[in-house]
PDB file of C-alpha atoms and ligand atoms in Angstrom:
ATOM      1  CA  MET A   1       2.834   8.280  17.289  1.00  0.00           C
ATOM      2  CA  GLY A   2      -0.733   9.487  18.733  1.00  0.00           C
ATOM      3  CA  GLU A   3      -2.503  11.306  21.209  1.00  0.00           C
ATOM      4  CA  ALA A   4      -4.209   9.677  24.003  1.00  0.00           C
ATOM      5  CA  PRO A   5      -6.711   6.920  22.535  1.00  0.00           C
ATOM      6  CA  ASP A   6     -11.232   8.778  23.266  1.00  0.00           C
ATOM      7  CA  ASP A   7     -12.569   6.056  26.003  1.00  0.00           C
ATOM      8  CA  PRO A   8     -16.371   6.575  26.208  1.00  0.00           C
ATOM      9  CA  ASP A   9     -16.526   4.470  28.986  1.00  0.00           C
ATOM     10  CA  GLY A  10     -13.767   3.859  31.247  1.00  0.00           C
ATOM     11  CA  THR A  11     -13.147   0.717  30.628  1.00  0.00           C
ATOM     12  CA  GLY A  12     -10.102   0.557  28.525  1.00  0.00           C
ATOM     13  CA  ARG A  13      -8.190   1.995  24.831  1.00  0.00           C
ATOM     14  CA  VAL A  14     -10.917   2.403  22.223  1.00  0.00           C
ATOM     15  CA  GLY A  15      -9.666   2.416  18.676  1.00  0.00           C
ATOM     16  CA  PHE A  16     -11.913   3.154  15.255  1.00  0.00           C
ATOM     17  CA  GLY A  17     -14.620   0.940  14.964  1.00  0.00           C
ATOM     18  CA  GLY A  18     -13.895  -0.373  18.310  1.00  0.00           C
ATOM     19  CA  ALA A  19     -10.637  -2.085  18.170  1.00  0.00           C
ATOM     20  CA  PRO A  20      -8.201  -2.491  21.216  1.00  0.00           C
ATOM     21  CA  VAL A  21      -5.654   0.115  20.918  1.00  0.00           C
ATOM     22  CA  VAL A  22      -1.968  -1.834  20.318  1.00  0.00           C
ATOM     23  CA  PRO A  23       1.374  -0.430  20.500  1.00  0.00           C
ATOM     24  CA  LEU A  24       2.809  -0.585  16.952  1.00  0.00           C
ATOM     25  CA  ALA A  25       5.821  -1.970  18.580  1.00  0.00           C
ATOM     26  CA  GLU A  26       3.607  -4.481  19.820  1.00  0.00           C
ATOM     27  CA  LEU A  27       2.204  -5.744  16.921  1.00  0.00           C
ATOM     28  CA  THR A  28       3.497  -8.680  16.347  1.00  0.00           C
ATOM     29  CA  SER A  29       3.161 -10.028  19.937  1.00  0.00           C
ATOM     30  CA  GLY A  30      -0.640  -8.738  20.456  1.00  0.00           C
ATOM     31  CA  PRO A  31      -3.534 -10.051  19.479  1.00  0.00           C
ATOM     32  CA  LEU A  32      -4.619 -11.461  16.123  1.00  0.00           C
ATOM     33  CA  ALA A  33      -5.586  -8.909  13.893  1.00  0.00           C
ATOM     34  CA  ALA A  34      -6.611  -8.934  10.139  1.00  0.00           C
ATOM     35  CA  ALA A  35      -6.824  -5.144   9.938  1.00  0.00           C
ATOM     36  CA  CYS A  36      -4.830  -2.671  11.619  1.00  0.00           C
ATOM     37  CA  PHE A  37      -6.305   0.644  11.670  1.00  0.00           C
ATOM     38  CA  PHE A  38      -3.792   3.971  12.493  1.00  0.00           C
ATOM     39  CA  GLY A  39      -5.441   7.584  11.361  1.00  0.00           C
ATOM     40  CA  VAL A  40      -3.866  10.571  10.410  1.00  0.00           C
ATOM     41  CA  ASP A  41      -4.878  14.181  11.015  1.00  0.00           C
ATOM     42  CA  PRO A  42      -4.048  16.664   9.219  1.00  0.00           C
ATOM     43  CA  ASP A  43      -5.066  17.280   4.983  1.00  0.00           C
ATOM     44  CA  LEU A  44      -2.546  16.351   3.900  1.00  0.00           C
ATOM     45  CA  SER A  45      -2.714  18.640   0.499  1.00  0.00           C
ATOM     46  CA  ARG A  46      -6.046  19.454  -0.629  1.00  0.00           C
ATOM     47  CA  ARG A  47      -7.285  21.209  -3.259  1.00  0.00           C
ATOM     48  CA  PHE A  48     -10.454  20.660  -2.926  1.00  0.00           C
ATOM     49  CA  GLY A  49     -13.492  20.692  -0.580  1.00  0.00           C
ATOM     50  CA  GLU A  50     -13.740  21.836   2.747  1.00  0.00           C
ATOM     51  CA  ASN A  51     -10.947  21.229   5.282  1.00  0.00           C
ATOM     52  CA  SER A  52     -11.051  17.809   6.946  1.00  0.00           C
ATOM     53  CA  ASP A  53      -8.383  18.256  10.059  1.00  0.00           C
ATOM     54  CA  GLY A  54      -9.140  15.753  12.685  1.00  0.00           C
ATOM     55  CA  ALA A  55     -11.246  13.865  11.037  1.00  0.00           C
ATOM     56  CA  ALA A  56      -9.321  10.769  12.148  1.00  0.00           C
ATOM     57  CA  ALA A  57     -10.229  11.661  15.934  1.00  0.00           C
ATOM     58  CA  PHE A  58     -13.915  12.466  15.271  1.00  0.00           C
ATOM     59  CA  VAL A  59     -13.804   8.634  13.415  1.00  0.00           C
ATOM     60  CA  ARG A  60     -12.354   7.131  15.899  1.00  0.00           C
ATOM     61  CA  ARG A  61     -13.982   8.868  18.577  1.00  0.00           C
ATOM     62  CA  SER A  62     -17.610   8.484  16.696  1.00  0.00           C
ATOM     63  CA  SER A  63     -16.850   5.047  16.111  1.00  0.00           C
ATOM     64  CA  ALA A  64     -16.174   3.378  19.696  1.00  0.00           C
ATOM     65  CA  ARG A  65     -18.947   2.558  20.245  1.00  0.00           C
ATOM     66  CA  MET A  66     -18.985  -0.428  17.378  1.00  0.00           C
ATOM     67  CA  ARG A  67     -16.348  -2.803  19.411  1.00  0.00           C
ATOM     68  CA  PRO A  68     -15.955  -5.502  20.152  1.00  0.00           C
ATOM     69  CA  TRP A  69     -14.485  -6.801  16.725  1.00  0.00           C
ATOM     70  CA  THR A  70     -13.554 -10.072  18.238  1.00  0.00           C
ATOM     71  CA  ARG A  71     -16.897 -11.978  17.691  1.00  0.00           C
ATOM     72  CA  ARG A  72     -16.483 -15.098  15.578  1.00  0.00           C
ATOM     73  CA  TYR A  73     -18.705 -12.843  12.419  1.00  0.00           C
ATOM     74  CA  ARG A  74     -16.397 -10.097  12.756  1.00  0.00           C
ATOM     75  CA  PRO A  75     -12.660 -10.162  11.237  1.00  0.00           C
ATOM     76  CA  SER A  76      -9.957  -8.653  14.366  1.00  0.00           C
ATOM     77  CA  ALA A  77      -8.749  -5.298  13.985  1.00  0.00           C
ATOM     78  CA  VAL A  78      -5.973  -3.568  16.127  1.00  0.00           C
ATOM     79  CA  ASP A  79      -5.147   0.185  15.866  1.00  0.00           C
ATOM     80  CA  VAL A  80      -1.983   1.556  15.897  1.00  0.00           C
ATOM     81  CA  GLY A  81      -2.511   4.936  16.697  1.00  0.00           C
ATOM     82  CA  VAL A  82      -3.131   8.791  15.162  1.00  0.00           C
ATOM     83  CA  LEU A  83       0.091  10.356  13.435  1.00  0.00           C
ATOM     84  CA  SER A  84      -0.029  14.317  13.806  1.00  0.00           C
ATOM     85  CA  GLY A  85       1.667  16.957  12.911  1.00  0.00           C
ATOM     86  CA  ASP A  86       3.819  18.545  10.445  1.00  0.00           C
ATOM     87  CA  VAL A  87       2.745  17.137   7.107  1.00  0.00           C
ATOM     88  CA  GLY A  88       6.262  15.668   5.710  1.00  0.00           C
ATOM     89  CA  ASP A  89       6.367  14.096   8.965  1.00  0.00           C
ATOM     90  CA  VAL A  90       3.743  12.615   8.232  1.00  0.00           C
ATOM     91  CA  VAL A  91       3.504  11.278   5.049  1.00  0.00           C
ATOM     92  CA  ARG A  92       7.027   9.659   5.764  1.00  0.00           C
ATOM     93  CA  GLY A  93       5.264   8.426   9.142  1.00  0.00           C
ATOM     94  CA  ILE A  94       2.572   6.766   6.875  1.00  0.00           C
ATOM     95  CA  SER A  95       4.701   4.684   4.795  1.00  0.00           C
ATOM     96  CA  GLU A  96       6.754   3.382   8.040  1.00  0.00           C
ATOM     97  CA  VAL A  97       4.092   2.663   9.776  1.00  0.00           C
ATOM     98  CA  SER A  98       2.446   1.411   6.607  1.00  0.00           C
ATOM     99  CA  THR A  99       6.160  -0.846   6.323  1.00  0.00           C
ATOM    100  CA  ALA A 100       6.118  -1.955   9.925  1.00  0.00           C
ATOM    101  CA  VAL A 101       2.210  -3.312   9.153  1.00  0.00           C
ATOM    102  CA  PHE A 102       2.783  -5.431   6.934  1.00  0.00           C
ATOM    103  CA  GLU A 103       6.027  -6.548   8.555  1.00  0.00           C
ATOM    104  CA  ALA A 104       4.148  -7.864  11.387  1.00  0.00           C
ATOM    105  CA  GLY A 105       0.862  -9.484   8.520  1.00  0.00           C
ATOM    106  CA  HIS A 106      -1.206  -7.236   9.567  1.00  0.00           C
ATOM    107  CA  VAL A 107      -3.468  -5.200   6.109  1.00  0.00           C
ATOM    108  CA  PRO A 108      -3.389  -2.066   7.126  1.00  0.00           C
ATOM    109  CA  VAL A 109      -5.905   0.485   6.702  1.00  0.00           C
ATOM    110  CA  VAL A 110      -5.537   4.480   7.042  1.00  0.00           C
ATOM    111  CA  VAL A 111      -8.066   6.621   8.456  1.00  0.00           C
ATOM    112  CA  GLY A 112      -8.026   9.847   6.601  1.00  0.00           C
ATOM    113  CA  GLY A 113      -8.345  13.199   6.479  1.00  0.00           C
ATOM    114  CA  ASP A 114      -8.312  13.979   2.705  1.00  0.00           C
ATOM    115  CA  HIS A 115      -7.839  11.568  -0.448  1.00  0.00           C
ATOM    116  CA  THR A 116      -4.275  12.661  -0.528  1.00  0.00           C
ATOM    117  CA  VAL A 117      -3.675  10.217   2.291  1.00  0.00           C
ATOM    118  CA  SER A 118      -4.298   7.528   0.145  1.00  0.00           C
ATOM    119  CA  TYR A 119      -1.054   7.738  -1.543  1.00  0.00           C
ATOM    120  CA  PRO A 120       1.858   7.189   0.313  1.00  0.00           C
ATOM    121  CA  VAL A 121      -0.230   3.320   2.083  1.00  0.00           C
ATOM    122  CA  ALA A 122      -0.496   2.570  -1.657  1.00  0.00           C
ATOM    123  CA  VAL A 123       2.790   2.851  -3.189  1.00  0.00           C
ATOM    124  CA  THR A 124       3.798   1.406   0.502  1.00  0.00           C
ATOM    125  CA  ALA A 125       1.753  -1.790  -0.919  1.00  0.00           C
ATOM    126  CA  ALA A 126       2.718  -1.516  -4.559  1.00  0.00           C
ATOM    127  CA  ALA A 127       6.213  -2.067  -3.524  1.00  0.00           C
ATOM    128  CA  ARG A 128       5.389  -4.768  -1.465  1.00  0.00           C
ATOM    129  CA  HIS A 129       3.260  -7.135  -3.556  1.00  0.00           C
ATOM    130  CA  GLU A 130       3.681  -7.103  -7.358  1.00  0.00           C
ATOM    131  CA  ASP A 131       0.529  -7.149  -9.346  1.00  0.00           C
ATOM    132  CA  LEU A 132      -1.721  -5.186  -7.066  1.00  0.00           C
ATOM    133  CA  THR A 133      -4.759  -3.411  -8.734  1.00  0.00           C
ATOM    134  CA  TYR A 134      -5.871  -0.013  -7.095  1.00  0.00           C
ATOM    135  CA  VAL A 135      -9.354  -0.197  -6.189  1.00  0.00           C
ATOM    136  CA  TYR A 136     -10.528   3.044  -5.116  1.00  0.00           C
ATOM    137  CA  LEU A 137     -14.819   3.718  -4.570  1.00  0.00           C
ATOM    138  CA  ASP A 138     -14.590   8.070  -5.471  1.00  0.00           C
ATOM    139  CA  ALA A 139     -17.397  10.072  -6.903  1.00  0.00           C
ATOM    140  CA  HIS A 140     -14.431  11.417  -9.082  1.00  0.00           C
ATOM    141  CA  LEU A 141     -11.373  10.981 -10.833  1.00  0.00           C
ATOM    142  CA  ASP A 142      -8.840  12.280  -9.120  1.00  0.00           C
ATOM    143  CA  LEU A 143      -7.099  12.894 -12.746  1.00  0.00           C
ATOM    144  CA  GLY A 144      -6.280  16.204 -12.073  1.00  0.00           C
ATOM    145  CA  LEU A 145      -7.506  16.626 -15.929  1.00  0.00           C
ATOM    146  CA  HIS A 146      -9.427  19.810 -15.151  1.00  0.00           C
ATOM    147  CA  LEU A 147      -6.025  22.108 -13.010  1.00  0.00           C
ATOM    148  CA  ASP A 148      -4.306  24.028 -14.067  1.00  0.00           C
ATOM    149  CA  GLY A 149      -1.210  21.672 -14.089  1.00  0.00           C
ATOM    150  CA  SER A 150       1.122  23.392 -11.075  1.00  0.00           C
ATOM    151  CA  GLY A 151       2.593  19.758 -10.113  1.00  0.00           C
ATOM    152  CA  GLU A 152       1.972  19.900  -6.907  1.00  0.00           C
ATOM    153  CA  LEU A 153       0.761  16.664  -5.282  1.00  0.00           C
ATOM    154  CA  HIS A 154      -3.214  17.090  -4.241  1.00  0.00           C
ATOM    155  CA  ASN A 155      -6.103  14.998  -3.339  1.00  0.00           C
ATOM    156  CA  GLY A 156      -7.436  15.943  -7.688  1.00  0.00           C
ATOM    157  CA  ASN A 157      -4.552  14.638  -9.076  1.00  0.00           C
ATOM    158  CA  PHE A 158      -2.691  11.899  -7.123  1.00  0.00           C
ATOM    159  CA  VAL A 159      -4.656   9.387  -9.189  1.00  0.00           C
ATOM    160  CA  ALA A 160      -2.627  10.351 -12.487  1.00  0.00           C
ATOM    161  CA  ALA A 161       0.412   9.703 -10.665  1.00  0.00           C
ATOM    162  CA  LEU A 162      -0.365   6.635  -8.973  1.00  0.00           C
ATOM    163  CA  ALA A 163      -1.360   5.478 -12.502  1.00  0.00           C
ATOM    164  CA  ALA A 164       2.016   6.856 -14.331  1.00  0.00           C
ATOM    165  CA  GLY A 165       3.490   5.731 -12.156  1.00  0.00           C
ATOM    166  CA  GLY A 166       3.978   2.325 -13.478  1.00  0.00           C
ATOM    167  CA  ALA A 167       3.413   0.284 -10.106  1.00  0.00           C
ATOM    168  CA  PHE A 168      -0.032  -1.044  -9.832  1.00  0.00           C
ATOM    169  CA  ARG A 169      -1.258  -3.474 -13.045  1.00  0.00           C
ATOM    170  CA  GLU A 170      -4.366  -1.776 -13.024  1.00  0.00           C
ATOM    171  CA  VAL A 171      -6.245   1.350 -11.124  1.00  0.00           C
ATOM    172  CA  VAL A 172     -10.130   0.560 -11.236  1.00  0.00           C
ATOM    173  CA  ASN A 173     -12.766   4.045 -10.497  1.00  0.00           C
ATOM    174  CA  VAL A 174     -15.320   1.907  -8.751  1.00  0.00           C
ATOM    175  CA  GLY A 175     -18.811   4.909  -9.059  1.00  0.00           C
ATOM    176  CA  ALA A 176     -17.388   7.841 -10.476  1.00  0.00           C
ATOM    177  CA  ARG A 177     -20.618  10.856 -11.357  1.00  0.00           C
ATOM    178  CA  ALA A 178     -19.162  13.935 -10.757  1.00  0.00           C
ATOM    179  CA  TRP A 179     -19.875  16.405 -14.315  1.00  0.00           C
ATOM    180  CA  THR A 180     -15.917  16.173 -14.588  1.00  0.00           C
ATOM    181  CA  THR A 181     -15.700  12.227 -14.861  1.00  0.00           C
ATOM    182  CA  TYR A 182     -18.060  12.609 -18.548  1.00  0.00           C
ATOM    183  CA  ASP A 183     -15.373  14.484 -20.419  1.00  0.00           C
ATOM    184  CA  GLU A 184     -14.077  13.208 -23.051  1.00  0.00           C
ATOM    185  CA  ALA A 185     -10.724  13.285 -22.100  1.00  0.00           C
ATOM    186  CA  TYR A 186     -12.165  10.182 -19.806  1.00  0.00           C
ATOM    187  CA  ASP A 187     -12.773   8.065 -22.581  1.00  0.00           C
ATOM    188  CA  PRO A 188     -12.105   4.463 -22.897  1.00  0.00           C
ATOM    189  CA  GLY A 189      -8.011   4.403 -23.354  1.00  0.00           C
ATOM    190  CA  GLY A 190      -7.294   6.864 -19.994  1.00  0.00           C
ATOM    191  CA  PRO A 191      -5.553   5.740 -17.440  1.00  0.00           C
ATOM    192  CA  VAL A 192      -8.008   4.396 -15.439  1.00  0.00           C
ATOM    193  CA  THR A 193     -10.839   2.211 -15.804  1.00  0.00           C
ATOM    194  CA  VAL A 194     -14.503   3.028 -14.094  1.00  0.00           C
ATOM    195  CA  VAL A 195     -16.726   1.018 -13.486  1.00  0.00           C
ATOM    196  CA  ARG A 196     -19.682   3.349 -12.839  1.00  0.00           C
ATOM    197  CA  ASP A 197     -21.827   1.232 -11.312  1.00  0.00           C
ATOM    198  CA  VAL A 198     -21.521   0.868  -7.153  1.00  0.00           C
ATOM    199  CA  ASP A 199     -22.819  -3.398  -7.669  1.00  0.00           C
ATOM    200  CA  PRO A 200     -20.747  -6.202  -7.130  1.00  0.00           C
ATOM    201  CA  ALA A 201     -22.097  -7.495 -11.075  1.00  0.00           C
ATOM    202  CA  ALA A 202     -19.499  -4.962 -12.375  1.00  0.00           C
ATOM    203  CA  LEU A 203     -16.372  -6.168 -10.809  1.00  0.00           C
ATOM    204  CA  SER A 204     -15.854  -9.778 -12.030  1.00  0.00           C
ATOM    205  CA  ALA A 205     -12.521  -8.533 -14.076  1.00  0.00           C
ATOM    206  CA  LEU A 206     -11.314  -8.537 -10.872  1.00  0.00           C
ATOM    207  CA  ARG A 207     -11.825 -11.711  -9.428  1.00  0.00           C
ATOM    208  CA  GLY A 208      -8.702 -12.997  -8.059  1.00  0.00           C
ATOM    209  CA  ARG A 209      -6.893  -9.683  -7.324  1.00  0.00           C
ATOM    210  CA  LYS A 210      -4.930  -8.034  -5.054  1.00  0.00           C
ATOM    211  CA  VAL A 211      -5.892  -4.923  -4.326  1.00  0.00           C
ATOM    212  CA  HIS A 212      -5.055  -1.565  -2.249  1.00  0.00           C
ATOM    213  CA  VAL A 213      -9.009  -0.772  -1.713  1.00  0.00           C
ATOM    214  CA  SER A 214      -9.356   3.370  -1.172  1.00  0.00           C
ATOM    215  CA  LEU A 215     -12.464   4.336   0.033  1.00  0.00           C
ATOM    216  CA  ASP A 216     -13.585   8.449  -0.816  1.00  0.00           C
ATOM    217  CA  VAL A 217     -16.807   8.574   0.750  1.00  0.00           C
ATOM    218  CA  ASP A 218     -18.172  10.888  -1.242  1.00  0.00           C
ATOM    219  CA  VAL A 219     -19.198   7.502  -3.572  1.00  0.00           C
ATOM    220  CA  LEU A 220     -21.986   7.791  -1.520  1.00  0.00           C
ATOM    221  CA  ASP A 221     -25.017  10.004  -1.361  1.00  0.00           C
ATOM    222  CA  PRO A 222     -24.240  12.934   0.280  1.00  0.00           C
ATOM    223  CA  VAL A 223     -27.636  12.092   2.378  1.00  0.00           C
ATOM    224  CA  TYR A 224     -26.176   9.269   4.413  1.00  0.00           C
ATOM    225  CA  VAL A 225     -23.000  11.216   4.409  1.00  0.00           C
ATOM    226  CA  PRO A 226     -23.587  14.643   4.648  1.00  0.00           C
ATOM    227  CA  ASN A 227     -20.065  15.687   5.943  1.00  0.00           C
ATOM    228  CA  THR A 228     -18.073  15.124   3.241  1.00  0.00           C
ATOM    229  CA  GLY A 229     -16.206  18.232   1.312  1.00  0.00           C
ATOM    230  CA  SER A 230     -17.039  17.596  -2.454  1.00  0.00           C
ATOM    231  CA  LYS A 231     -20.148  16.397  -2.053  1.00  0.00           C
ATOM    232  CA  GLU A 232     -22.238  15.006  -5.130  1.00  0.00           C
ATOM    233  CA  PRO A 233     -26.073  13.890  -6.412  1.00  0.00           C
ATOM    234  CA  PHE A 234     -27.181  11.305  -7.088  1.00  0.00           C
ATOM    235  CA  GLY A 235     -24.612   8.982  -5.098  1.00  0.00           C
ATOM    236  CA  ALA A 236     -24.827   5.213  -3.391  1.00  0.00           C
ATOM    237  CA  THR A 237     -26.313   4.086  -0.598  1.00  0.00           C
ATOM    238  CA  PRO A 238     -23.978   2.764   2.882  1.00  0.00           C
ATOM    239  CA  GLU A 239     -26.042  -1.039   1.483  1.00  0.00           C
ATOM    240  CA  GLN A 240     -24.649  -1.028  -2.123  1.00  0.00           C
ATOM    241  CA  VAL A 241     -20.689   0.237  -1.230  1.00  0.00           C
ATOM    242  CA  ARG A 242     -20.964  -2.328   1.902  1.00  0.00           C
ATOM    243  CA  CYS A 243     -21.768  -5.357  -0.354  1.00  0.00           C
ATOM    244  CA  VAL A 244     -18.521  -4.166  -2.804  1.00  0.00           C
ATOM    245  CA  MET A 245     -16.849  -4.419  -0.593  1.00  0.00           C
ATOM    246  CA  ALA A 246     -17.919  -7.462   0.315  1.00  0.00           C
ATOM    247  CA  TRP A 247     -17.472  -8.745  -2.900  1.00  0.00           C
ATOM    248  CA  ILE A 248     -13.582  -7.882  -2.776  1.00  0.00           C
ATOM    249  CA  ALA A 249     -13.622  -8.998   0.480  1.00  0.00           C
ATOM    250  CA  ASP A 250     -14.462 -12.845  -0.600  1.00  0.00           C
ATOM    251  CA  ASN A 251     -12.887 -12.694  -4.723  1.00  0.00           C
ATOM    252  CA  CYS A 252      -9.874 -10.729  -3.585  1.00  0.00           C
ATOM    253  CA  THR A 253      -7.377 -10.341  -1.796  1.00  0.00           C
ATOM    254  CA  VAL A 254      -7.050  -7.005  -0.092  1.00  0.00           C
ATOM    255  CA  VAL A 255      -3.947  -5.390   0.919  1.00  0.00           C
ATOM    256  CA  SER A 256      -4.358  -2.447   2.734  1.00  0.00           C
ATOM    257  CA  ALA A 257      -6.926  -0.414   2.661  1.00  0.00           C
ATOM    258  CA  ASP A 258      -7.512   3.267   3.576  1.00  0.00           C
ATOM    259  CA  VAL A 259     -11.091   5.996   4.120  1.00  0.00           C
ATOM    260  CA  SER A 260     -10.879   9.353   3.719  1.00  0.00           C
ATOM    261  CA  GLU A 261     -12.837  12.436   3.189  1.00  0.00           C
ATOM    262  CA  ILE A 262     -15.034  12.997   6.168  1.00  0.00           C
ATOM    263  CA  VAL A 263     -14.980  16.412   7.905  1.00  0.00           C
ATOM    264  CA  PRO A 264     -15.436  16.242  11.729  1.00  0.00           C
ATOM    265  CA  ASP A 265     -19.440  17.858  12.204  1.00  0.00           C
ATOM    266  CA  PRO A 266     -20.931  16.016  15.338  1.00  0.00           C
ATOM    267  CA  ALA A 267     -24.037  16.379  14.049  1.00  0.00           C
ATOM    268  CA  HIS A 268     -23.065  14.147  11.770  1.00  0.00           C
ATOM    269  CA  CYS A 269     -21.282  10.740  14.165  1.00  0.00           C
ATOM    270  CA  ALA A 270     -23.391   8.245  11.686  1.00  0.00           C
ATOM    271  CA  THR A 271     -21.074   8.852   9.013  1.00  0.00           C
ATOM    272  CA  ALA A 272     -17.792   7.505  11.131  1.00  0.00           C
ATOM    273  CA  GLU A 273     -20.355   3.988  11.550  1.00  0.00           C
ATOM    274  CA  ILE A 274     -21.067   4.293   7.774  1.00  0.00           C
ATOM    275  CA  ALA A 275     -17.331   4.546   6.748  1.00  0.00           C
ATOM    276  CA  MET A 276     -16.135   2.261   9.832  1.00  0.00           C
ATOM    277  CA  ARG A 277     -18.302  -0.312   8.982  1.00  0.00           C
ATOM    278  CA  CYS A 278     -17.720  -0.573   4.916  1.00  0.00           C
ATOM    279  CA  ILE A 279     -13.632  -1.081   5.237  1.00  0.00           C
ATOM    280  CA  HIS A 280     -14.632  -3.465   7.973  1.00  0.00           C
ATOM    281  CA  GLU A 281     -16.388  -5.677   5.565  1.00  0.00           C
ATOM    282  CA  LEU A 282     -13.090  -5.731   3.441  1.00  0.00           C
ATOM    283  CA  VAL A 283     -11.006  -7.250   5.732  1.00  0.00           C
ATOM    284  CA  LYS A 284     -11.487 -11.215   6.911  1.00  0.00           C
ATOM    285  CA  GLU A 285     -10.103 -12.529  10.122  1.00  0.00           C
ATOM    286  CA  ARG A 286      -7.183 -14.710   8.811  1.00  0.00           C
ATOM    287  CA  LYS A 287      -4.328 -16.915  10.679  1.00  0.00           C
ATOM    288  CA  ARG A 288      -0.963 -15.433  10.668  1.00  0.00           C
ATOM    289  CA  ASP A 289       0.290 -18.147   8.907  1.00  0.00           C
ATOM    290  CA  GLU A 290      -1.112 -17.262   5.856  1.00  0.00           C
TER     291      GLU A 290
HETATM  292 MN1   MN B 301     -14.676  12.797  -4.173  1.00  0.00          MN
END
């Protein structure tokens, strides 16, 4: 698992959002943590947008100065590494690492890569948690209705596969705005509930749910995140997304999460902090016996 983590000031091993890096095998005996980050460096199955290979290392390096995660007003978190190499091995690795993190009593949070990274962790989460709702913040619906129907799972259709799999109580999009999402094919009765407003006031139906939360950063306006593959105008502000995440943390039980679609770009390092801060808001500190 993983390469040598970045260590910007030579004082220790520094992971996503400044979280301490711990070996996966030591997770049960490591520091208490609500969030357990791990990265996925290769794109898994990108059909749309620019290649984002290396995104996990970029986000990790660019958010390292956010540490520490241990102050009272912040959730605690650890980082167990970055998966890289053959895509098939990485997909199996995501399931294995997610399972190990669940078994250690933590919340797996995967950092990709293309949005397809959400699929294996969400499926693993649904297998462990009955009645789970899949919530994805995304400018797009990823239902693949405008495609050729090749049958291959990719970042433009994997949500259709999640919904058709029947493992989730409901699949809920927050923030769809791309022109394709106004197609009549997506009228009520489709496989996904669409909440267009990125606003806690629109989320009351989710109160009390167990949720997997997936953040595709293109829900944010390209003004804030220019380095994403499928830019859409008229997007959300970081504060809107942060408020939605905080509402979900306060009103739902977050069992797992992922964040994806950042293209590595040294000119836009701040986007890594926006992404990690929004994810960070989701996961509150908790005791191990909860
Ligand atoms: Mn998207």
